[in-house]
Structure formats: structure tokens, C-alpha cells
Amino acid sequence: MTRWVALLVLLAAALVASVSAQTPAPLPVTVIKAGRLIDPDTGTAALNQVIVIEGERFKAIGPNLPIPAGATVIDLSTLTVLPGLVDAHTHMGITYKEQPENNYYYLTYITDSTPLRAIQAASNGMQLLNSGFTVVRDVGNNALYVDAALRQAIEQGWLPGPTVIPSGPMIGSTGGQFWPTPEMYKQHNIMFPEYIDANSPDEIVRAVRENMLFGARTIKLCIDCKPWGYSVDDIKLAIREAAAGGCKVEGHVQTAAGAQRAIDAGIFIIAHGNALTPDHHRQMAEKGIYLAGTDTPFTAYRGTEAAFKRAVDNLRDAWEKKVPLTYSTDFDYWNERMKDAKTGRWLTRGELTIEFLRTWKAAGIPPADTLRAITVNGYKAADIIADRGPIKPGLFADLIAVPGDPLSDVDALRNVVFVMKNGMVFKRDGVMAPADFFHPGPVRMPNGRWTR
């Protein structure tokens, strides 16, 4: 009998141990005390708010909430807390230069390998996160799916970075944005992976499906990069095919006719605003088509006064006609003049990105509307607002903090001193401290929870 009792005790202990092993550990709880909490959607701020975060997600937000036992408390009571920022159109996996390429894509594509460009993208992502950009739409010119690989690496926990919405290579009719020689096009296949040639309906379907297969979360079409371009039916076909894979479509436009075809097809986002007319803006507002205008400011390292004036005028008209605007940069270049004018220090990718506020200020866009464009509209354009972006219970815990008030002075966004991504602190007291993001292996389980 004693032997049977001992055996039962051992079995019971093994069962308890097995159940304990299968029971997930309680999620860590973090509490943030926010001096002011901005809701960019309404353009309002609430004072002295408590934000409770459980694991990676917001659990509760409000005044005078009780602090759970054992919670880590972060005091931001002297700061303004707001959702993370969005660059709705950028390129982290390419850096074309004045020397030796003379800003010519061909040479960058030939001289910079996919692995090198992947490392550039990883660095750019960390620099953007340091400046408060927690979401980035990375739309083309990424070598062999560098953008999709970066998204995966960040999600698996190999390195810190923003949430990346990758497009894979831009899809375009013969030539893409290149004008190759017969030798380079026919004998050396110079187009892929910078661009995917897709001319017939079958080729368009295949290109969209391939990009989604290899990790794209949005699809980008080169609507009119060549005089033959895409028709309204071509664009509609791409939109339908992308929708089957859960993706929206952005159209790169550079002519008024191309913009009109994209609008008529009901595209989700139009990239680049130079070719758009006031009537295009009116139609986009009626249809709810987002604009990623890539409104480049005139600086010591980029642009001209004439181009800047056009960008300012176009942005102002789009805003007046109530087009859904996003903050977008098209950043993919570098030169020796990208330095702080006062200190001579190199500007980071994040600092260069936030510099586009110059255009919005010159256009007279109110701070609240600029803030909405760089947050809420960005989440909508990235098609993630149901899961990430706003500071709301149940959503992923991304937020930033600044000393000033961006609702009254949007330049307050230039001084991001605190960054949280997925409930983890990336920057505190103005200093990056990303140690918790680095480890020797993937950490996400299929259900999306952290394993450590």
C-alpha cells in the first residue's frame, strides 16, 4: 500500500508540475503617470492621466486609477504624452548619394548589396524610433525584400524598431522608374528586385500575389512612371487582388493624367503631390483617398525655393479641401551637408524626418491638424488603427513623451524624450536604453505573446 501511495504522490506532483508549466506567467504591469495626455483624433488633452499597461498592450487609461501591486511606475507627470508618430511613405533600405552615384538609382542598386541595405534599414529604423516614429510605411526600393525582412526581425525581437508596413518591390509596367539599355534590361535583368515588371492582367495579378507571399503588407503601383502606364482597369485589378490578401494599394503618381486614373480606380493612397490639381484634391476628399504628399522642405542639404513653394501651395490646397493628409517624406538620400547648422553634428534619420514639419508650418496647417496627420491618419493609411496607434485599452502600447505642447507648437515633436514600443521602454530621459530589445533568439510565440 505504501508503495502505491508513493506512486500516487509522484503522479500528482508530475501533474501539478505539468499544469504549472503550461500556465503562462503573469504579464508584467507598467503604470505611466502622464502630466498631459493628448488625443490627436480630437485635438484635445487631458491632465494627470494614469496609463496601465499589461504586457504589450494598454489595459486602462484614466484619472486616479489604482496602481496594481507590483507594477513598475514611470513618472511622466511633467511631460506631454501622446501616441507614436508615423512616416507614411519612406525608404529605409536604400541610401543614394551625391558621390559616387550622383543621386542615380542605377548605381546604388548595383553597388549596394541586399545585406548592406538590410543593415542600413535596421539602423534607420532605430534612428526613427529614437525620434518617436513607432510606425513606418516602407514602400519600395528595398532590394530583395529588405523591408519585409526588417519587419520580421523587429517582430521576432532581434532588434528594436518601428512597426514596418512593407510593400516589397514597386510594381510597374515595363521599365519601372528606370530607363535601361537593351543590354541591361534584356541580358542582365536590371529591373528586379528594385521593380517588378507587370504589363498584362496576368502579370499584375502575379506581381501582387508574389509581394504578399514574400511579406508585403501594402502594395505599391507605379501608376505613370512610363507614358504607357496603368489604366483604370489595371489599377482596379490590383486593388481587388490586394484586397484578397488583406492589403491596400498606394499609387506613385507623377502626372495629372496618372493621378486621375488612380482616383477613378478608387485607390487607397496617392503618393507624391506635385502633379495633383485642386480638382484632384476635391475628388480625393470626396472619396476619402489618402495623400502621402512627400512634401520636401527647402534646407541647406535638399531642395530649392521654387520646389518648396510648390510643395507648400499644394499641401495648403489639399488641407483646405479636406483631403485626408498623412505625414510622409520619401526619404532615401544622403549628402555631406546633412549636419546641424549650429553644432556641425550629423543629423540622424529621425531628425531629418521630423524636419519635414517645416513644410507643414509654411503651409499654415494648424498644429492639431499636423498632429492628426502624423498620428491618426498615418495609422489609418497603414491600415493598423484597429490594433495599434491610439492610446486605447486593448491596443499595443506604443507612446512617446515630449516636454512641450505639440497642440500649440508642433515643433515640440522635435524633442522626444521618452519612447515606448510594445510596452517596452526604448528611450527614457532623452537617452536610448534598448537593452531589453536585444537577445539571442526569437521571442514571439504564434499567439503573439512574449515568451520571456
CSV table of C-alpha atoms in Angstrom, one decimal:
chain,number,residue,atom,x,y,z
A,1,MET,CA,0.0,0.0,0.0
A,2,THR,CA,2.8,2.4,0.9
A,3,ARG,CA,4.4,1.8,-2.5
A,4,TRP,CA,1.1,2.7,-4.2
A,5,VAL,CA,0.6,5.8,-2.1
A,6,ALA,CA,4.2,6.9,-3.0
A,7,LEU,CA,3.4,6.3,-6.7
A,8,LEU,CA,0.2,8.4,-6.5
A,9,VAL,CA,2.1,11.2,-4.8
A,10,LEU,CA,4.7,11.2,-7.6
A,11,LEU,CA,2.0,11.2,-10.3
A,12,ALA,CA,0.2,14.0,-8.6
A,13,ALA,CA,3.4,16.0,-8.3
A,14,ALA,CA,4.1,15.4,-12.0
A,15,LEU,CA,0.6,16.5,-12.9
A,16,VAL,CA,0.9,19.7,-10.9
A,17,ALA,CA,4.3,20.4,-12.5
A,18,SER,CA,2.8,19.8,-16.0
A,19,VAL,CA,-0.1,22.2,-15.3
A,20,SER,CA,2.2,24.8,-13.9
A,21,ALA,CA,4.5,24.6,-16.9
A,22,GLN,CA,1.5,25.1,-19.2
A,23,THR,CA,0.2,28.1,-17.2
A,24,PRO,CA,1.6,31.3,-18.6
A,25,ALA,CA,3.5,33.5,-16.2
A,26,PRO,CA,1.6,36.7,-15.3
A,27,LEU,CA,2.3,39.6,-17.7
A,28,PRO,CA,4.4,42.5,-16.3
A,29,VAL,CA,2.4,45.6,-15.5
A,30,THR,CA,3.7,49.1,-16.1
A,31,VAL,CA,1.9,52.3,-15.0
A,32,ILE,CA,2.7,55.6,-16.6
A,33,LYS,CA,1.7,58.9,-14.9
A,34,ALA,CA,1.1,61.4,-17.7
A,35,GLY,CA,1.1,65.1,-16.9
A,36,ARG,CA,-0.9,65.7,-20.1
A,37,LEU,CA,-2.3,63.1,-22.4
A,38,ILE,CA,-3.1,64.1,-26.0
A,39,ASP,CA,-5.8,62.6,-28.1
A,40,PRO,CA,-4.7,63.7,-31.7
A,41,ASP,CA,-8.0,62.5,-33.2
A,42,THR,CA,-10.0,65.1,-31.3
A,43,GLY,CA,-7.1,67.6,-30.8
A,44,THR,CA,-7.7,67.6,-27.0
A,45,ALA,CA,-5.6,66.9,-23.9
A,46,ALA,CA,-6.4,65.5,-20.5
A,47,LEU,CA,-4.5,66.4,-17.4
A,48,ASN,CA,-3.0,64.0,-14.8
A,49,GLN,CA,-3.8,60.7,-16.5
A,50,VAL,CA,-2.8,57.2,-15.4
A,51,ILE,CA,-2.0,54.7,-18.2
A,52,VAL,CA,-1.9,51.0,-17.1
A,53,ILE,CA,-0.1,48.6,-19.5
A,54,GLU,CA,-0.2,44.9,-19.1
A,55,GLY,CA,2.4,43.1,-21.2
A,56,GLU,CA,2.5,44.7,-24.6
A,57,ARG,CA,-1.0,46.3,-24.5
A,58,PHE,CA,-2.8,49.2,-22.9
A,59,LYS,CA,-5.2,47.9,-20.2
A,60,ALA,CA,-6.7,51.1,-18.8
A,61,ILE,CA,-6.5,54.9,-19.1
A,62,GLY,CA,-8.0,57.5,-16.9
A,63,PRO,CA,-7.5,59.8,-13.9
A,64,ASN,CA,-6.9,58.5,-10.4
A,65,LEU,CA,-6.7,54.8,-11.4
A,66,PRO,CA,-5.4,52.5,-8.7
A,67,ILE,CA,-1.8,51.3,-9.2
A,68,PRO,CA,-1.7,47.5,-9.3
A,69,ALA,CA,0.6,45.8,-6.8
A,70,GLY,CA,4.0,45.1,-8.1
A,71,ALA,CA,3.6,47.4,-11.1
A,72,THR,CA,6.6,49.3,-12.5
A,73,VAL,CA,5.7,53.0,-12.2
A,74,ILE,CA,7.1,55.6,-14.7
A,75,ASP,CA,6.6,59.2,-13.8
A,76,LEU,CA,6.0,61.4,-16.8
A,77,SER,CA,3.9,63.9,-14.9
A,78,THR,CA,6.0,66.9,-16.1
A,79,LEU,CA,5.6,65.8,-19.8
A,80,THR,CA,3.1,65.6,-22.5
A,81,VAL,CA,2.3,62.0,-23.6
A,82,LEU,CA,0.9,61.2,-27.0
A,83,PRO,CA,0.7,58.3,-29.5
A,84,GLY,CA,3.8,57.4,-31.6
A,85,LEU,CA,4.5,59.2,-34.9
A,86,VAL,CA,4.1,57.8,-38.4
A,87,ASP,CA,6.1,58.3,-41.6
A,88,ALA,CA,3.6,57.2,-44.2
A,89,HIS,CA,6.0,57.0,-47.1
A,90,THR,CA,9.7,56.4,-46.7
A,91,HIS,CA,12.5,54.1,-47.9
A,92,MET,CA,14.8,52.7,-45.1
A,93,GLY,CA,16.6,50.2,-47.3
A,94,ILE,CA,18.3,52.5,-49.8
A,95,THR,CA,20.7,55.4,-49.4
A,96,TYR,CA,21.5,57.0,-52.7
A,97,LYS,CA,24.3,59.6,-52.5
A,98,GLU,CA,25.7,62.5,-54.4
A,99,GLN,CA,29.0,60.7,-54.6
A,100,PRO,CA,29.6,58.3,-56.3
A,101,GLU,CA,26.1,57.8,-57.6
A,102,ASN,CA,25.2,61.4,-58.2
A,103,ASN,CA,21.8,60.5,-56.8
A,104,TYR,CA,21.3,57.9,-59.6
A,105,TYR,CA,19.3,54.8,-58.6
A,106,TYR,CA,21.1,52.6,-61.1
A,107,LEU,CA,24.4,52.8,-59.4
A,108,THR,CA,23.0,52.5,-55.9
A,109,TYR,CA,21.2,49.3,-56.9
A,110,ILE,CA,24.5,47.9,-58.5
A,111,THR,CA,26.9,49.0,-55.7
A,112,ASP,CA,24.9,48.3,-52.6
A,113,SER,CA,24.1,44.7,-51.9
A,114,THR,CA,20.9,43.5,-50.2
A,115,PRO,CA,22.7,42.6,-47.0
A,116,LEU,CA,24.3,46.0,-46.8
A,117,ARG,CA,20.9,47.7,-47.4
A,118,ALA,CA,19.3,45.5,-44.8
A,119,ILE,CA,21.8,46.8,-42.2
A,120,GLN,CA,21.1,50.3,-43.3
A,121,ALA,CA,17.4,49.7,-42.9
A,122,ALA,CA,17.9,48.3,-39.4
A,123,SER,CA,20.0,51.4,-38.4
A,124,ASN,CA,17.4,53.8,-40.0
A,125,GLY,CA,14.6,52.0,-38.1
A,126,MET,CA,16.3,52.5,-34.7
A,127,GLN,CA,17.1,56.2,-35.5
A,128,LEU,CA,13.4,56.8,-36.5
A,129,LEU,CA,12.2,55.1,-33.3
A,130,ASN,CA,14.5,57.3,-31.3
A,131,SER,CA,12.8,60.3,-32.7
A,132,GLY,CA,9.3,58.9,-31.8
A,133,PHE,CA,8.3,57.2,-35.1
A,134,THR,CA,6.7,54.0,-34.0
A,135,VAL,CA,5.1,53.2,-37.4
A,136,VAL,CA,6.7,53.4,-40.8
A,137,ARG,CA,5.3,52.6,-44.2
A,138,ASP,CA,8.3,51.4,-46.2
A,139,VAL,CA,7.2,51.5,-49.8
A,140,GLY,CA,9.7,50.1,-52.4
A,141,ASN,CA,13.3,50.4,-53.4
A,142,ASN,CA,14.3,47.9,-50.7
A,143,ALA,CA,16.5,45.4,-52.8
A,144,LEU,CA,15.4,41.8,-52.2
A,145,TYR,CA,12.5,42.4,-49.7
A,146,VAL,CA,14.7,44.1,-47.1
A,147,ASP,CA,11.6,45.9,-45.9
A,148,ALA,CA,9.7,42.6,-45.2
A,149,ALA,CA,12.8,41.1,-43.5
A,150,LEU,CA,13.1,44.1,-41.3
A,151,ARG,CA,9.5,43.9,-40.2
A,152,GLN,CA,10.0,40.2,-39.4
A,153,ALA,CA,13.3,40.8,-37.5
A,154,ILE,CA,11.7,43.6,-35.3
A,155,GLU,CA,8.6,41.5,-34.6
A,156,GLN,CA,10.7,38.5,-33.6
A,157,GLY,CA,12.6,40.7,-31.2
A,158,TRP,CA,16.1,40.6,-32.9
A,159,LEU,CA,16.3,44.4,-32.7
A,160,PRO,CA,14.2,47.5,-31.8
A,161,GLY,CA,12.5,49.5,-34.5
A,162,PRO,CA,9.1,50.8,-35.6
A,163,THR,CA,6.3,48.7,-36.8
A,164,VAL,CA,7.1,48.4,-40.5
A,165,ILE,CA,4.4,48.2,-43.2
A,166,PRO,CA,6.4,46.9,-46.2
A,167,SER,CA,5.4,46.9,-49.8
A,168,GLY,CA,8.1,44.8,-51.4
A,169,PRO,CA,9.3,46.0,-54.8
A,170,MET,CA,7.2,48.6,-56.6
A,171,ILE,CA,5.1,47.1,-59.4
A,172,GLY,CA,5.2,48.9,-62.7
A,173,SER,CA,4.9,48.5,-66.4
A,174,THR,CA,8.0,47.9,-68.5
A,175,GLY,CA,11.0,49.7,-67.1
A,176,GLY,CA,9.6,50.8,-63.7
A,177,GLN,CA,11.3,54.1,-63.0
A,178,PHE,CA,14.4,53.0,-64.9
A,179,TRP,CA,15.3,53.7,-68.5
A,180,PRO,CA,17.7,50.8,-69.0
A,181,THR,CA,19.6,49.9,-72.2
A,182,PRO,CA,18.6,46.8,-74.1
A,183,GLU,CA,21.7,45.1,-72.7
A,184,MET,CA,20.9,45.9,-69.1
A,185,TYR,CA,17.2,45.1,-69.4
A,186,LYS,CA,17.3,42.0,-71.6
A,187,GLN,CA,20.7,40.5,-70.7
A,188,HIS,CA,21.2,41.5,-67.1
A,189,ASN,CA,17.6,41.8,-65.8
A,190,ILE,CA,18.4,45.2,-64.2
A,191,MET,CA,14.8,45.7,-63.1
A,192,PHE,CA,14.3,43.1,-60.3
A,193,PRO,CA,14.3,43.4,-57.4
A,194,GLU,CA,14.0,47.2,-57.5
A,195,TYR,CA,10.9,46.9,-59.6
A,196,ILE,CA,8.6,44.1,-60.8
A,197,ASP,CA,7.6,44.4,-64.5
A,198,ALA,CA,3.9,43.7,-64.8
A,199,ASN,CA,2.2,44.6,-68.0
A,200,SER,CA,-0.7,42.2,-68.7
A,201,PRO,CA,-3.6,41.5,-66.2
A,202,ASP,CA,-2.0,38.1,-65.5
A,203,GLU,CA,1.4,39.7,-64.7
A,204,ILE,CA,-0.3,42.3,-62.5
A,205,VAL,CA,-2.0,39.5,-60.5
A,206,ARG,CA,1.2,37.5,-60.2
A,207,ALA,CA,3.2,40.5,-59.0
A,208,VAL,CA,0.7,41.4,-56.3
A,209,ARG,CA,0.5,37.8,-55.1
A,210,GLU,CA,4.2,37.4,-55.1
A,211,ASN,CA,4.7,40.5,-53.0
A,212,MET,CA,2.1,39.4,-50.5
A,213,LEU,CA,3.6,35.9,-50.4
A,214,PHE,CA,7.0,37.4,-49.5
A,215,GLY,CA,5.7,39.6,-46.7
A,216,ALA,CA,4.2,42.8,-48.2
A,217,ARG,CA,1.5,44.4,-46.0
A,218,THR,CA,0.7,47.1,-48.6
A,219,ILE,CA,1.0,47.2,-52.4
A,220,LYS,CA,2.6,50.0,-54.4
A,221,LEU,CA,1.9,50.6,-58.0
A,222,CYS,CA,3.9,52.9,-60.3
A,223,ILE,CA,0.9,54.3,-62.0
A,224,ASP,CA,2.5,56.5,-64.6
A,225,CYS,CA,6.3,56.0,-64.4
A,226,LYS,CA,6.2,55.4,-68.2
A,227,PRO,CA,4.0,57.1,-70.8
A,228,TRP,CA,2.1,53.8,-71.3
A,229,GLY,CA,1.4,53.4,-67.5
A,230,TYR,CA,-1.6,51.7,-66.0
A,231,SER,CA,-5.2,52.0,-67.0
A,232,VAL,CA,-8.1,52.4,-64.6
A,233,ASP,CA,-9.0,48.7,-65.1
A,234,ASP,CA,-5.4,47.7,-64.4
A,235,ILE,CA,-5.4,49.6,-61.1
A,236,LYS,CA,-8.8,48.2,-60.1
A,237,LEU,CA,-7.5,44.7,-60.8
A,238,ALA,CA,-4.5,45.3,-58.5
A,239,ILE,CA,-6.8,46.7,-55.8
A,240,ARG,CA,-9.1,43.6,-56.0
A,241,GLU,CA,-6.2,41.2,-55.9
A,242,ALA,CA,-4.5,43.1,-53.0
A,243,ALA,CA,-7.8,43.1,-51.0
A,244,ALA,CA,-7.9,39.3,-51.3
A,245,GLY,CA,-4.6,39.2,-49.3
A,246,GLY,CA,-5.7,41.9,-46.8
A,247,CYS,CA,-3.6,44.7,-48.4
A,248,LYS,CA,-4.4,48.3,-49.5
A,249,VAL,CA,-2.9,49.9,-52.6
A,250,GLU,CA,-0.8,53.0,-52.9
A,251,GLY,CA,-0.2,54.7,-56.3
A,252,HIS,CA,3.0,56.5,-57.2
A,253,VAL,CA,1.9,59.3,-59.5
A,254,GLN,CA,3.9,61.9,-61.4
A,255,THR,CA,1.4,63.2,-64.0
A,256,ALA,CA,-2.1,64.7,-63.8
A,257,ALA,CA,-3.5,62.0,-66.1
A,258,GLY,CA,-2.0,59.3,-63.9
A,259,ALA,CA,-3.4,60.8,-60.8
A,260,GLN,CA,-6.9,61.0,-62.4
A,261,ARG,CA,-6.7,57.3,-63.3
A,262,ALA,CA,-5.7,56.4,-59.8
A,263,ILE,CA,-8.6,58.5,-58.4
A,264,ASP,CA,-11.1,57.0,-60.8
A,265,ALA,CA,-10.0,53.5,-59.8
A,266,GLY,CA,-10.6,54.2,-56.1
A,267,ILE,CA,-7.0,53.8,-55.0
A,268,PHE,CA,-6.4,53.9,-51.2
A,269,ILE,CA,-3.3,56.3,-51.1
A,270,ILE,CA,-1.8,58.6,-53.7
A,271,ALA,CA,1.9,59.2,-53.2
A,272,HIS,CA,3.5,62.5,-54.2
A,273,GLY,CA,1.5,65.7,-54.6
A,274,ASN,CA,3.4,67.6,-57.2
A,275,ALA,CA,1.1,66.6,-60.1
A,276,LEU,CA,-2.2,67.0,-58.3
A,277,THR,CA,-4.5,69.8,-59.1
A,278,PRO,CA,-7.2,71.5,-56.9
A,279,ASP,CA,-9.8,69.4,-58.7
A,280,HIS,CA,-7.8,66.2,-57.8
A,281,HIS,CA,-7.8,67.3,-54.2
A,282,ARG,CA,-11.6,67.8,-54.3
A,283,GLN,CA,-12.1,64.4,-55.7
A,284,MET,CA,-9.8,62.8,-53.2
A,285,ALA,CA,-11.6,64.4,-50.3
A,286,GLU,CA,-14.9,63.2,-51.7
A,287,LYS,CA,-13.6,59.6,-52.0
A,288,GLY,CA,-11.6,59.6,-48.8
A,289,ILE,CA,-8.3,58.9,-50.7
A,290,TYR,CA,-5.3,59.5,-48.5
A,291,LEU,CA,-2.4,61.7,-49.7
A,292,ALA,CA,1.2,60.9,-48.9
A,293,GLY,CA,2.5,64.1,-50.4
A,294,THR,CA,6.2,63.7,-49.6
A,295,ASP,CA,6.4,67.5,-49.0
A,296,THR,CA,10.1,68.1,-49.0
A,297,PRO,CA,11.3,71.3,-47.2
A,298,PHE,CA,13.9,73.6,-48.6
A,299,THR,CA,17.0,73.1,-46.4
A,300,ALA,CA,20.8,73.6,-46.7
A,301,TYR,CA,21.0,69.9,-47.9
A,302,ARG,CA,18.0,69.5,-50.1
A,303,GLY,CA,15.5,71.2,-52.4
A,304,THR,CA,15.0,74.6,-54.0
A,305,GLU,CA,12.9,77.6,-53.1
A,306,ALA,CA,10.7,77.1,-56.2
A,307,ALA,CA,10.1,73.4,-55.4
A,308,PHE,CA,9.4,74.3,-51.7
A,309,LYS,CA,6.8,76.9,-52.7
A,310,ARG,CA,5.0,74.4,-54.9
A,311,ALA,CA,5.0,71.8,-52.1
A,312,VAL,CA,3.7,74.4,-49.6
A,313,ASP,CA,1.0,75.6,-52.0
A,314,ASN,CA,-0.1,72.1,-52.9
A,315,LEU,CA,-0.2,71.0,-49.3
A,316,ARG,CA,-2.2,74.0,-48.3
A,317,ASP,CA,-4.8,73.4,-51.0
A,318,ALA,CA,-5.1,69.8,-50.1
A,319,TRP,CA,-5.7,70.7,-46.5
A,320,GLU,CA,-8.3,73.4,-47.4
A,321,LYS,CA,-10.2,70.9,-49.5
A,322,LYS,CA,-10.1,68.4,-46.6
A,323,VAL,CA,-8.1,65.7,-48.2
A,324,PRO,CA,-7.1,63.0,-45.6
A,325,LEU,CA,-3.4,64.0,-45.2
A,326,THR,CA,-0.5,61.9,-43.9
A,327,TYR,CA,3.0,63.0,-42.9
A,328,SER,CA,5.4,61.5,-45.5
A,329,THR,CA,8.9,62.1,-46.5
A,330,ASP,CA,10.1,59.8,-49.4
A,331,PHE,CA,13.5,59.8,-47.6
A,332,ASP,CA,16.1,57.7,-49.3
A,333,TYR,CA,19.2,60.0,-49.8
A,334,TRP,CA,22.3,61.3,-48.1
A,335,ASN,CA,24.9,64.0,-48.6
A,336,GLU,CA,27.7,65.7,-46.8
A,337,ARG,CA,25.6,68.8,-45.8
A,338,MET,CA,23.2,66.9,-43.5
A,339,LYS,CA,24.6,68.4,-40.3
A,340,ASP,CA,23.3,70.6,-37.5
A,341,ALA,CA,24.0,74.2,-38.6
A,342,LYS,CA,25.0,75.2,-35.0
A,343,THR,CA,27.0,72.2,-33.8
A,344,GLY,CA,28.2,70.6,-37.0
A,345,ARG,CA,26.9,67.2,-35.7
A,346,TRP,CA,25.5,64.7,-38.2
A,347,LEU,CA,21.7,64.7,-38.2
A,348,THR,CA,20.1,61.3,-37.5
A,349,ARG,CA,17.5,59.8,-39.8
A,350,GLY,CA,14.8,60.7,-37.3
A,351,GLU,CA,15.9,64.3,-37.1
A,352,LEU,CA,15.9,64.5,-40.9
A,353,THR,CA,12.4,63.1,-41.0
A,354,ILE,CA,10.9,65.4,-38.4
A,355,GLU,CA,12.4,68.3,-40.3
A,356,PHE,CA,9.5,68.0,-42.8
A,357,LEU,CA,7.5,69.9,-40.3
A,358,ARG,CA,8.9,73.0,-42.0
A,359,THR,CA,6.6,72.4,-44.9
A,360,TRP,CA,3.5,72.0,-42.8
A,361,LYS,CA,4.3,75.1,-40.8
A,362,ALA,CA,5.0,77.1,-44.0
A,363,ALA,CA,1.6,75.9,-45.4
A,364,GLY,CA,-0.1,77.3,-42.3
A,365,ILE,CA,-1.5,73.9,-41.3
A,366,PRO,CA,-2.7,74.2,-37.7
A,367,PRO,CA,-0.7,72.2,-35.2
A,368,ALA,CA,-3.7,70.0,-34.3
A,369,ASP,CA,-4.2,69.0,-37.9
A,370,THR,CA,-0.5,68.4,-38.4
A,371,LEU,CA,-0.5,66.2,-35.3
A,372,ARG,CA,-3.5,64.3,-36.6
A,373,ALA,CA,-1.7,63.7,-39.9
A,374,ILE,CA,1.4,62.4,-38.3
A,375,THR,CA,-0.5,60.1,-36.0
A,376,VAL,CA,-4.1,59.0,-36.6
A,377,ASN,CA,-4.2,59.5,-40.3
A,378,GLY,CA,-0.9,57.6,-40.5
A,379,TYR,CA,-2.4,54.7,-38.6
A,380,LYS,CA,-5.4,54.6,-40.9
A,381,ALA,CA,-3.2,54.8,-44.0
A,382,ALA,CA,-1.1,52.0,-42.7
A,383,ASP,CA,-4.3,50.0,-42.0
A,384,ILE,CA,-3.4,49.2,-38.4
A,385,ILE,CA,-5.6,51.5,-36.4
A,386,ALA,CA,-7.8,48.6,-35.1
A,387,ASP,CA,-4.7,47.1,-33.4
A,388,ARG,CA,-2.1,49.8,-32.9
A,389,GLY,CA,-1.6,53.6,-32.7
A,390,PRO,CA,-4.2,55.3,-30.5
A,391,ILE,CA,-3.7,55.1,-26.7
A,392,LYS,CA,-6.7,52.9,-26.0
A,393,PRO,CA,-7.3,49.7,-24.0
A,394,GLY,CA,-6.6,46.6,-25.9
A,395,LEU,CA,-4.2,48.2,-28.4
A,396,PHE,CA,-0.4,47.7,-28.5
A,397,ALA,CA,1.3,50.0,-26.0
A,398,ASP,CA,3.2,52.5,-28.2
A,399,LEU,CA,3.6,56.0,-26.9
A,400,ILE,CA,6.0,58.9,-26.7
A,401,ALA,CA,6.5,62.0,-24.5
A,402,VAL,CA,7.8,65.5,-25.1
A,403,PRO,CA,8.4,68.4,-22.7
A,404,GLY,CA,6.3,70.9,-24.8
A,405,ASP,CA,2.8,71.0,-26.1
A,406,PRO,CA,2.5,70.0,-29.8
A,407,LEU,CA,-1.1,71.2,-29.9
A,408,SER,CA,0.1,74.7,-29.6
A,409,ASP,CA,3.6,74.4,-31.1
A,410,VAL,CA,4.1,71.4,-33.3
A,411,ASP,CA,7.9,71.8,-33.1
A,412,ALA,CA,7.6,70.2,-29.7
A,413,LEU,CA,7.8,67.0,-31.6
A,414,ARG,CA,11.4,67.7,-32.3
A,415,ASN,CA,12.3,66.9,-28.7
A,416,VAL,CA,11.0,63.4,-28.0
A,417,VAL,CA,12.5,62.3,-24.6
A,418,PHE,CA,10.6,59.1,-24.0
A,419,VAL,CA,9.6,56.3,-26.3
A,420,MET,CA,7.7,53.1,-25.5
A,421,LYS,CA,7.2,50.4,-28.1
A,422,ASN,CA,5.0,47.3,-27.4
A,423,GLY,CA,5.1,48.1,-23.7
A,424,MET,CA,8.9,48.2,-23.5
A,425,VAL,CA,10.9,51.4,-22.9
A,426,PHE,CA,13.2,52.2,-25.7
A,427,LYS,CA,14.1,55.8,-24.7
A,428,ARG,CA,14.0,57.5,-21.3
A,429,ASP,CA,15.1,60.9,-20.1
A,430,GLY,CA,16.3,61.6,-23.7
A,431,VAL,CA,18.6,58.6,-23.8
A,432,MET,CA,18.2,55.4,-25.8
A,433,ALA,CA,18.3,52.4,-23.5
A,434,PRO,CA,17.3,49.5,-25.7
A,435,ALA,CA,19.0,46.7,-23.8
A,436,ASP,CA,15.7,44.8,-23.3
A,437,PHE,CA,15.1,44.6,-27.0
A,438,PHE,CA,18.3,42.6,-27.7
A,439,HIS,CA,18.6,38.8,-27.0
A,440,PRO,CA,19.9,35.8,-28.8
A,441,GLY,CA,16.8,34.4,-30.4
A,442,PRO,CA,13.1,34.8,-31.5
A,443,VAL,CA,10.8,35.5,-28.6
A,444,ARG,CA,7.3,35.6,-30.0
A,445,MET,CA,5.0,32.6,-29.9
A,446,PRO,CA,2.3,32.1,-32.5
A,447,ASN,CA,-0.2,33.9,-30.3
A,448,GLY,CA,2.0,37.0,-30.3
A,449,ARG,CA,2.9,36.9,-26.6
A,450,TRP,CA,6.4,37.3,-25.3
A,451,THR,CA,8.0,34.1,-24.1
A,452,ARG,CA,10.3,35.7,-21.6
